[in-house]
Coordinates of C-alpha atoms and ligand atoms in Angstrom, one line a residue:
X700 CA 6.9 2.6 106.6
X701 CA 10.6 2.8 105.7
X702 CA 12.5 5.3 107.6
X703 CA 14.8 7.0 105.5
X704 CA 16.4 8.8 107.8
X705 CA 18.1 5.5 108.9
X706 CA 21.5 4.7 107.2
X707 CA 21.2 1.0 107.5
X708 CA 17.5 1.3 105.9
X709 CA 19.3 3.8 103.1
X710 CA 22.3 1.3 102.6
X711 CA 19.8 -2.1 102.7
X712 CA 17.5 -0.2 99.9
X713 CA 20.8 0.7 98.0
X714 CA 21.7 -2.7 98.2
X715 CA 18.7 -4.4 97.5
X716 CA 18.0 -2.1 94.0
X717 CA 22.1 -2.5 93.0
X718 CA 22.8 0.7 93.3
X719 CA 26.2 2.2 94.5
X720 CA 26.3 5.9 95.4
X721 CA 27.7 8.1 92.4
X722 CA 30.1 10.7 93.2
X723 CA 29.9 12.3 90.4
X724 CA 26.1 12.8 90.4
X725 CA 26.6 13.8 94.5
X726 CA 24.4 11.2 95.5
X727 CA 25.0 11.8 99.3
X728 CA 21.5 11.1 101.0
X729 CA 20.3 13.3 104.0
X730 CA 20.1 10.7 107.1
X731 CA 19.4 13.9 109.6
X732 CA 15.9 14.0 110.8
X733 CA 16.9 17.7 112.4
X734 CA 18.1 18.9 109.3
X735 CA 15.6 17.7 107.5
X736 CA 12.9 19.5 109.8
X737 CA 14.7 23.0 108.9
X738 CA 14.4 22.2 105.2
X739 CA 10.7 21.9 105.6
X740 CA 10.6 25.0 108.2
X741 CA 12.1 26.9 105.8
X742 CA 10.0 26.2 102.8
X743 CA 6.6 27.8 104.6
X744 CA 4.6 25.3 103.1
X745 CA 0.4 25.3 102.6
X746 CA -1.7 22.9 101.1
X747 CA -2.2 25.2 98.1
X748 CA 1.6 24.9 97.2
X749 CA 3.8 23.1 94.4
X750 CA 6.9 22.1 95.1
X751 CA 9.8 21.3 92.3
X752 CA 12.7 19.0 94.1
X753 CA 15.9 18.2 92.4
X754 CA 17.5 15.0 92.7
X755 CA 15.1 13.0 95.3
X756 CA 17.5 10.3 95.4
X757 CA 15.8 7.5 97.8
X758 CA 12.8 9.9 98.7
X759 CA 13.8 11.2 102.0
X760 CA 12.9 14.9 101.7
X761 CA 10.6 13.8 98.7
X762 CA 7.8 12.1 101.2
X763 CA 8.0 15.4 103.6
X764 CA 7.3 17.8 101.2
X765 CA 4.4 15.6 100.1
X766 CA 3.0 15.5 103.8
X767 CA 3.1 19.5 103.7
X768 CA 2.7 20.6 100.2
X769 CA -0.7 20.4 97.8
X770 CA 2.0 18.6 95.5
X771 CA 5.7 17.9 94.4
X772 CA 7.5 17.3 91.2
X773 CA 10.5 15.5 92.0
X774 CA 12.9 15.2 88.8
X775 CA 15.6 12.5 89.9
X776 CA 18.8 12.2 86.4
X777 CA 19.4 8.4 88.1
X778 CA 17.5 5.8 86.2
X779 CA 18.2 3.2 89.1
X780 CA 17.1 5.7 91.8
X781 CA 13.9 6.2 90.0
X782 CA 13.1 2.3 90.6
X783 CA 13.9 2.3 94.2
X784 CA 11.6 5.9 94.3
X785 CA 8.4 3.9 92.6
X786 CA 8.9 1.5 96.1
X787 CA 9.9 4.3 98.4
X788 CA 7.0 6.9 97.7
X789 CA 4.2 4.6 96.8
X790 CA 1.3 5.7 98.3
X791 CA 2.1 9.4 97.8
X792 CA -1.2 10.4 95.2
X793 CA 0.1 13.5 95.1
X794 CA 4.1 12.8 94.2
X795 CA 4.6 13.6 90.5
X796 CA 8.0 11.5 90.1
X797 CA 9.6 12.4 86.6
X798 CA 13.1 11.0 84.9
X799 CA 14.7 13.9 83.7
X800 CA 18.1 16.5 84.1
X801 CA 17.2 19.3 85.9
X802 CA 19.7 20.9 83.7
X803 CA 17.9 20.6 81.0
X804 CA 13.7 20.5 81.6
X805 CA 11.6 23.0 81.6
X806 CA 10.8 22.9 85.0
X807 CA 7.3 25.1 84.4
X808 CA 6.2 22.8 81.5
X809 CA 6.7 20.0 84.5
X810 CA 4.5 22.1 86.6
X811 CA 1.7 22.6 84.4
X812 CA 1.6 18.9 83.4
X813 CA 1.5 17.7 86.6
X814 CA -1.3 19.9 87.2
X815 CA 0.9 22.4 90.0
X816 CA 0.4 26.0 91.0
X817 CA 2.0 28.8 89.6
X818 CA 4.6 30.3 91.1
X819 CA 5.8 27.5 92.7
X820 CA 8.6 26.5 95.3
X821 CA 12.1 24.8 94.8
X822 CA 13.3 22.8 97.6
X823 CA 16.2 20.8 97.2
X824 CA 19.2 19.0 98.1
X825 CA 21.6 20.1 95.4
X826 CA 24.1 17.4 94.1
X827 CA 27.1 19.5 94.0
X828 CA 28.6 19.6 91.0
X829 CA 25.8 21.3 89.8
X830 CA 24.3 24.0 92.5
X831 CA 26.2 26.8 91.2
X832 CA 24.7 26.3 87.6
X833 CA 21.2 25.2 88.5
X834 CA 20.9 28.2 90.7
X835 CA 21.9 30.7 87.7
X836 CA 19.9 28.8 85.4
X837 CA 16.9 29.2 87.5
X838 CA 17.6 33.1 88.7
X839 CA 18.8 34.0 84.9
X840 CA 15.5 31.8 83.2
X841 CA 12.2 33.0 83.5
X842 CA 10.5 30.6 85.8
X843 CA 7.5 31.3 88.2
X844 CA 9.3 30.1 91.4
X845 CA 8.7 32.4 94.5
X846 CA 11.2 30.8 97.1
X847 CA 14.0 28.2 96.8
X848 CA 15.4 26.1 100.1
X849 CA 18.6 24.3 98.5
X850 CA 21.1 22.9 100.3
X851 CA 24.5 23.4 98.8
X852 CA 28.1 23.0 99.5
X853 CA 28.7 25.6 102.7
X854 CA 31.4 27.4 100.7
X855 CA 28.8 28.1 97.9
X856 CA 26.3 29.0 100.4
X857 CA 28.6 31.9 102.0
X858 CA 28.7 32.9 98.4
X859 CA 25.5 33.7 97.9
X860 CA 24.4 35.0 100.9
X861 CA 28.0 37.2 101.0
X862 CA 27.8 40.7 101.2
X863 CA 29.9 43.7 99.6
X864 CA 33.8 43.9 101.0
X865 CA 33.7 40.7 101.9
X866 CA 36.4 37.7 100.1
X867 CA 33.1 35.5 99.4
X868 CA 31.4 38.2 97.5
X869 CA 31.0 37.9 93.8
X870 CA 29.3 38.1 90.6
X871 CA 26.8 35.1 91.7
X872 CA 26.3 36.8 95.2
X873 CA 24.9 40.0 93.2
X874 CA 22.7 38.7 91.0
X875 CA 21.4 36.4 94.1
X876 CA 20.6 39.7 96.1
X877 CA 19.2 41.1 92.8
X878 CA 17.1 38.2 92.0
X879 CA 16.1 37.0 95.7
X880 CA 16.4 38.2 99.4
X881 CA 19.1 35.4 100.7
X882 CA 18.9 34.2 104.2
X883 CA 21.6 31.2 105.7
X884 CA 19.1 28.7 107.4
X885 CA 21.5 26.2 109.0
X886 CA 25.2 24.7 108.7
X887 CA 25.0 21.1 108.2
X888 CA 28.1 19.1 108.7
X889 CA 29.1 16.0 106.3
X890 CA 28.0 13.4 109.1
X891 CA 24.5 14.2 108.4
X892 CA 24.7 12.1 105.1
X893 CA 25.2 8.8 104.2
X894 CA 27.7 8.3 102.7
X895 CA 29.4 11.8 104.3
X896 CA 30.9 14.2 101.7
X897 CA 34.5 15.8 102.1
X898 CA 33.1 19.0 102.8
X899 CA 30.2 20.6 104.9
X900 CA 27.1 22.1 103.6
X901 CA 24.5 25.0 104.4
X902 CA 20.6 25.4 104.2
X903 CA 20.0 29.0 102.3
X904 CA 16.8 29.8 101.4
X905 CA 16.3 32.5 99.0
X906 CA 12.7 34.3 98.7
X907 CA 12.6 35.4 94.7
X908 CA 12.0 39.5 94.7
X909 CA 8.6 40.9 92.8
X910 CA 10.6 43.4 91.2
X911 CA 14.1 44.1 91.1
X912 CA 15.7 46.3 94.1
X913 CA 17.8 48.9 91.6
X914 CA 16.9 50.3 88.4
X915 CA 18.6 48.7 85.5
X916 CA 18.2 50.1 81.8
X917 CA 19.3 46.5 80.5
X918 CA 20.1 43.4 82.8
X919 CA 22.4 41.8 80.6
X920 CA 24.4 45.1 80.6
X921 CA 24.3 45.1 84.3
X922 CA 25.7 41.4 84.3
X923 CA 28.5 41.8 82.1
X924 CA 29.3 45.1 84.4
X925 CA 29.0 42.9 87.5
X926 CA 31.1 39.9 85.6
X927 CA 33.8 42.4 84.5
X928 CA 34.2 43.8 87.9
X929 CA 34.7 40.9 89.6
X930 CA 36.5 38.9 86.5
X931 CA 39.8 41.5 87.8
X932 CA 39.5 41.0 91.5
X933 CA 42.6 42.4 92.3
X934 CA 42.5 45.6 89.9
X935 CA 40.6 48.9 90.8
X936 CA 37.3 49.2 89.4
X937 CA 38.8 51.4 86.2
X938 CA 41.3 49.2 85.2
X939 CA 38.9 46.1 85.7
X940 CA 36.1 47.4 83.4
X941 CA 39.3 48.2 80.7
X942 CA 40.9 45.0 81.1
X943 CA 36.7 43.2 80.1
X944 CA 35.0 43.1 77.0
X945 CA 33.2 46.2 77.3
X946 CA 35.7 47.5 75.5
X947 CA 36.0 50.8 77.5
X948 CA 39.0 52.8 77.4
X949 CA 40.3 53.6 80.8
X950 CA 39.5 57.4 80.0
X951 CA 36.0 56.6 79.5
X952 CA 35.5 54.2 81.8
X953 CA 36.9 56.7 84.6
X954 CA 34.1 59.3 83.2
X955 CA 31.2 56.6 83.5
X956 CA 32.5 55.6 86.8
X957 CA 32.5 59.4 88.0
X958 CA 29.3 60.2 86.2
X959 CA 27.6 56.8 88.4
X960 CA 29.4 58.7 91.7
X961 CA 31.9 55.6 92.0
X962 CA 35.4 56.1 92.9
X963 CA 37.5 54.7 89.9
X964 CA 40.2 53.6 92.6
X965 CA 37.6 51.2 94.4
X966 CA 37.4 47.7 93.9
X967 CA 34.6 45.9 92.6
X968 CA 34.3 43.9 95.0
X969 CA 33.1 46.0 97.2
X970 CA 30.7 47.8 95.5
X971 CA 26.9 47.2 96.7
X972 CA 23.8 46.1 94.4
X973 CA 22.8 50.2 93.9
X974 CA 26.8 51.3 93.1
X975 CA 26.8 47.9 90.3
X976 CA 23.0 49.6 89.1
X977 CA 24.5 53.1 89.0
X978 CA 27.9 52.7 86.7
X979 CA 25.2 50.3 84.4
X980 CA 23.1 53.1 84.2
X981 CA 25.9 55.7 83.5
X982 CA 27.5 53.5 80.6
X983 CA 23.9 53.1 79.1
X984 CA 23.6 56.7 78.9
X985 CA 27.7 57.1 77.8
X986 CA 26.8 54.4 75.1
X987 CA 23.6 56.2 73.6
X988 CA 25.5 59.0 73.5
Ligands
SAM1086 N1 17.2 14.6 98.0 C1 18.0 13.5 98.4 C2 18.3 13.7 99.9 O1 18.2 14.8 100.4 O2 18.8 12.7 100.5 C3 19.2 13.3 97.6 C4 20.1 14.4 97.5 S1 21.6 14.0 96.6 C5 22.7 15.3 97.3 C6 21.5 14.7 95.0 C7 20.5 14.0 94.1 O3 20.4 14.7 92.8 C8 20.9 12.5 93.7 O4 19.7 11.7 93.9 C9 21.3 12.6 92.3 O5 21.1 11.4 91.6 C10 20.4 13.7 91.8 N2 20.9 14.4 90.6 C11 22.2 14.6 90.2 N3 22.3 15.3 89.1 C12 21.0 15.6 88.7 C13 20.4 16.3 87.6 N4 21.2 16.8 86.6 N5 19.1 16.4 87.5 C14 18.3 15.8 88.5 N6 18.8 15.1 89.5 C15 20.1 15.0 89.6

């Protein structure tokens, strides 16, 4: 069997299928047998589990998460990669390999066709231009996903395991902590791909909450306060929420902000999950008023 793992097997399949590695869809394969053994770690699978991965690219992590799950849905965007897939994970019965944007499918419809347990898992290595917005489509959508493992750029990955007061901290790190309970699994640096990227990456795995850690009247409300707060990172808190489209005056923004027991004077920035869940519910109340 191949070994994928193996640069000069990774560039001799390349070759052999015509394919060039694509930039722009961050087609940077994992060739790091160590990293790759934290990715599975991570993922805590059983023979009873689904697993969705995005962008399988030659099949690397593909064939260990079909040597540990009860069955993966891989969805690979690359036509050409698919081809060289068929070769790679032949012999995998349990590999459901679809052409697809993960942008764009329903990833549970995928699930159910391919005959997959609900909730499942997402493990992946994220092409980077599109972690950030995979990651909020998948927190913001309703899917049944209990964990993720991505890897993603390391400066996204400080992101959204960043807590309160901290320059990394912002509207994606809250609804991360709202949505999941983040963990950093490992620092990977650009050597462990072929071909290396300009800039290091991070394992984070992210276990999806049962219910959400604050009380929120409305979770889009809670969002746009979140966005607005951080939108005006160098205002306080009152003039922040004046200068968004919630359209609050500072006067009643100060009364909401006193009413949630938030200093007006603060930053956003450094308000934690249960200050963001208090001014929502103090401006739900103001509103209904
Ligand atoms: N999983 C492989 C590995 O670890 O070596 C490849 C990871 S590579 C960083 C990202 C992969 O995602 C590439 O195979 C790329 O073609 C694929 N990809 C890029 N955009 C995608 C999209 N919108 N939907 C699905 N796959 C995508």
């Amino acid at each position: 069997m191949l070994n994928l793992t193996s640069p000069a097997v990774v560039r001799a399949l390349l070759l052999k299928y015509g394919i060039r590695p694509k930039r722009r869809l961050g087609q940077n394969f994992l060739i790091n047998p160590g990293v790759l053994e934290k990715i599975i770690a991570a993922a805590n699978l059983a023979a009873g589990d689904t697993v969705v991965e995005i962008g399988p690219g030659v099949g690397t992590l593909t064939r260990r998460l079909a040597e540990t799950a009860g069955k993966v849905v891989a969805v690979e965007v690359d036509r050409a990669l698919v081809g060289l897939l068929k070769e790679t994970l032949s012999g995998y019965a349990n590999i459901f390999l679809v052409e697809g944007d993960a942008l764009k499918v329903g990833l549970d419809a995928l699930v159910a066709a391919a005959g997959g347990a609900f909730p499942y898992k997402v493990v992946a290595n994220l092409p980077y231009y599109l972690s950030t917005s995979l990651l909020t489509r998948l927190l913001r959508g309703d899917f049944k996903v209990s964990l993720l493992v991505i890897m993603v750029q390391k400066e996204v990955a400080l992101r959204l395991v960043a807590r309160p007061g901290t320059k990394e901290y912002g509207a994606l790190s809250v609804l991360v902590r709202y949505k999941t309970e983040p963990e950093l699994v490992a620092v990977v640096s650009r050597g462990s791909f072929f071909p290396a990227p300009e800039v290091d990456s991070a394992v984070v795995r992210l276990a999806v909450r049962s219910s959400p850690p604050v009380a929120v009247p409305d979770e889009e409300l809670f969002f746009r306060v979140v966005r607005a707060a951080f939108a005006k990172r160098r205002k306080t808190l009152v003039n922040a929420l004046a200068a968004s489209a919630l359209g609050l005056s500072r006067e009643v923004g100060a009364l909401v902000l006193a009413r949630a027991g938030v200093d007006p004077q603060q930053r956003g920035e450094t308000l934690t999950l249960e200050e963001f869940a208090a001014v929502t519910r103090s401006l739900a109340a103001e509103q209904e008023e």
